[in-house]
Coordinates of C-alpha atoms in Angstrom, one line a residue:
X1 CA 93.1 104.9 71.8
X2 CA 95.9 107.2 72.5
X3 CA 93.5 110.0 73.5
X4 CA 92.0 107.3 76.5
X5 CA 94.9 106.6 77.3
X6 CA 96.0 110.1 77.9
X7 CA 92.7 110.6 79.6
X8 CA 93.3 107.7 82.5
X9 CA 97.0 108.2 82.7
X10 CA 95.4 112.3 84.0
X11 CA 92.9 110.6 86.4
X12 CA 95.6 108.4 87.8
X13 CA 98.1 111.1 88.5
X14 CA 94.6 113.0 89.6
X15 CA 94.2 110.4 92.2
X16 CA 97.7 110.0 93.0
X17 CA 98.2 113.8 94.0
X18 CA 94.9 114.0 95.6
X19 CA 96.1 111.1 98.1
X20 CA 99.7 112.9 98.7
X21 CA 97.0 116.4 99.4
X22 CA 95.4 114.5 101.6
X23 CA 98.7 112.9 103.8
X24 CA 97.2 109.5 102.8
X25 CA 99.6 106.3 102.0
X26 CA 100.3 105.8 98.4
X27 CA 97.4 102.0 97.5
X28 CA 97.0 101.0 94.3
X29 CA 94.3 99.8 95.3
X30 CA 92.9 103.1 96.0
X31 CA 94.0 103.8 92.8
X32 CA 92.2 101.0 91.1
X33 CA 89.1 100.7 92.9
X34 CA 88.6 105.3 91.8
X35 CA 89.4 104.1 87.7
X36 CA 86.8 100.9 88.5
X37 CA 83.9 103.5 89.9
X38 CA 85.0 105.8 86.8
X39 CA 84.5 103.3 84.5
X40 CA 81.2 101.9 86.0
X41 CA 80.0 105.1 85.9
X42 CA 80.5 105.9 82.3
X43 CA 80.1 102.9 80.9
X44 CA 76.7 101.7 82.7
X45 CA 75.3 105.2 81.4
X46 CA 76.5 104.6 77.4
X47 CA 74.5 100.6 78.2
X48 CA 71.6 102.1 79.8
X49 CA 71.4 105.1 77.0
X50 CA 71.4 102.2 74.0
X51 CA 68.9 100.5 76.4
X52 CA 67.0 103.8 76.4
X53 CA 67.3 104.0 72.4
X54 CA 65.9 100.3 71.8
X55 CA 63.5 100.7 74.3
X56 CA 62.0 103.6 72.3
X57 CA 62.8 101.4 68.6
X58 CA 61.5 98.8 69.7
X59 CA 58.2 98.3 71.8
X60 CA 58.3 94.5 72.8
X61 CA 61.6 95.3 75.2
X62 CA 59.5 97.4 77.4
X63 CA 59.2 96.1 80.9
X64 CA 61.6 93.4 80.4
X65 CA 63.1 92.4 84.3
X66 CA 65.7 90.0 82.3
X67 CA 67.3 92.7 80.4
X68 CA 67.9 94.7 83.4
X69 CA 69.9 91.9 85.1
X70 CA 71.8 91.3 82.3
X71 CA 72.7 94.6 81.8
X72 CA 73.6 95.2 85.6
X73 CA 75.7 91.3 84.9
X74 CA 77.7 93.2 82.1
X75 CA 78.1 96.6 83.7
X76 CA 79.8 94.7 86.6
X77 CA 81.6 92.2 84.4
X78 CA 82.7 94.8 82.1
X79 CA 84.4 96.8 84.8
X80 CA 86.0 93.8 86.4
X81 CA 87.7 92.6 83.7
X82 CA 89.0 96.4 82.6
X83 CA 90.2 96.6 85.9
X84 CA 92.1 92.9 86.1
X85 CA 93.6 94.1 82.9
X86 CA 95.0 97.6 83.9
X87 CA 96.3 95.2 87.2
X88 CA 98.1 92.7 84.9
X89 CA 99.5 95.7 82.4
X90 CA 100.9 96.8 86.2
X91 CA 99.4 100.4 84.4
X92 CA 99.3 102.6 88.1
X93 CA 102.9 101.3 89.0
X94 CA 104.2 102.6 86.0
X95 CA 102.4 105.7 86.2
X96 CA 103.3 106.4 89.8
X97 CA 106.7 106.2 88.8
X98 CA 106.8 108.6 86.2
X99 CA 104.8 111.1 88.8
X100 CA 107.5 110.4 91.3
X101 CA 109.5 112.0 88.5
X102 CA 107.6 114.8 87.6
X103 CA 108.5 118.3 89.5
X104 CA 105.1 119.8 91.1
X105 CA 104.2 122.4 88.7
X106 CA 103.7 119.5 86.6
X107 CA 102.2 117.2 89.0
X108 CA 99.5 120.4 89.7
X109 CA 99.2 121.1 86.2
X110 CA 98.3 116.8 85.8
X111 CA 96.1 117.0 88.6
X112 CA 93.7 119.9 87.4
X113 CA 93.6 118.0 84.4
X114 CA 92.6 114.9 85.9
X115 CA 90.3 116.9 88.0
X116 CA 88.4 118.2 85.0
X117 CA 87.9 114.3 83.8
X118 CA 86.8 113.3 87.3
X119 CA 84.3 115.8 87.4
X120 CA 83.4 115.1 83.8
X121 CA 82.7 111.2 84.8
X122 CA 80.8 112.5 87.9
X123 CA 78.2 115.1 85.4
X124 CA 78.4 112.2 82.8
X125 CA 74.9 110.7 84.1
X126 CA 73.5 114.5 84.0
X127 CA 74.8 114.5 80.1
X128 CA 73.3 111.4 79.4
X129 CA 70.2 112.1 81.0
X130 CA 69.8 115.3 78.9
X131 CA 70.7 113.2 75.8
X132 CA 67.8 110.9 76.3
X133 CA 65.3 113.6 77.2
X134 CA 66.1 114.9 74.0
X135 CA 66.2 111.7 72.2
X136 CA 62.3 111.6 73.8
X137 CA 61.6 114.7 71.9
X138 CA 63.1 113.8 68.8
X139 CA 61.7 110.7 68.3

């Protein structure tokens, strides 16, 4: 848990530096709508890879219009209420604070490690397309 933590408090500061590059206001909501599409991303890719895998185990899923509503339902819902919870935990507050802290070698040295995760989120469908192309081959 610690490690994901670690991993959003470096893609907040990311996003946080990246605005103050840019000469952009300081919006949480900037901030929270970047860790919503993050989290869409890499989470509607692990859903659509177990989809994938029971797909593949089991025949009588194929084809199946309901399961890809519901699916798209709990991608949505699933990001929604992460979110509502990082809103109510007040989470970017108390991490802009601590950057407002932080000298700029460590702000830079947060952000190209918030960078790295941003762009990992970004190739994450690549990975997980690779992963089920194997997945093809192996079973």
């Amino acid at each position: 848990m610690k490690a994901i933590q670690n991993c959003l408090q470096k893609i907040v500061i990311y996003k946080i530096y990246s605005l103050e590059k840019q000469k952009m206001e300081y919006n949480d909501n900037e901030v929270y709508n970047h860790i919503g599409v993050g989290f869409l991303i890499v989470f509607s890719y692990i859903v659509i890879i177990l989809l994938f895998l029971s797909v593949r185990l089991f025949n009588e899923l194929r084809n199946n219009s309901t399961l890809i509503v519901c699916v798209t339902i709990l991608c949505f819902s699933a990001k929604y209420f992460f979110v509502k919870h990082l809103k109510q935990k007040k989470y970017v507050q108390a991490i802009y604070e601590e950057y407002l802290q932080m000298d700029l070698k460590k702000r830079k040295e947060n952000y190209k490690i918030g960078l790295y995760y941003v762009v990992f989120v970004i190739l994450f469908p690549l990975f997980s397309i690779l992963i089920m192309e194997l997945m093809t081959i192996i079973i």
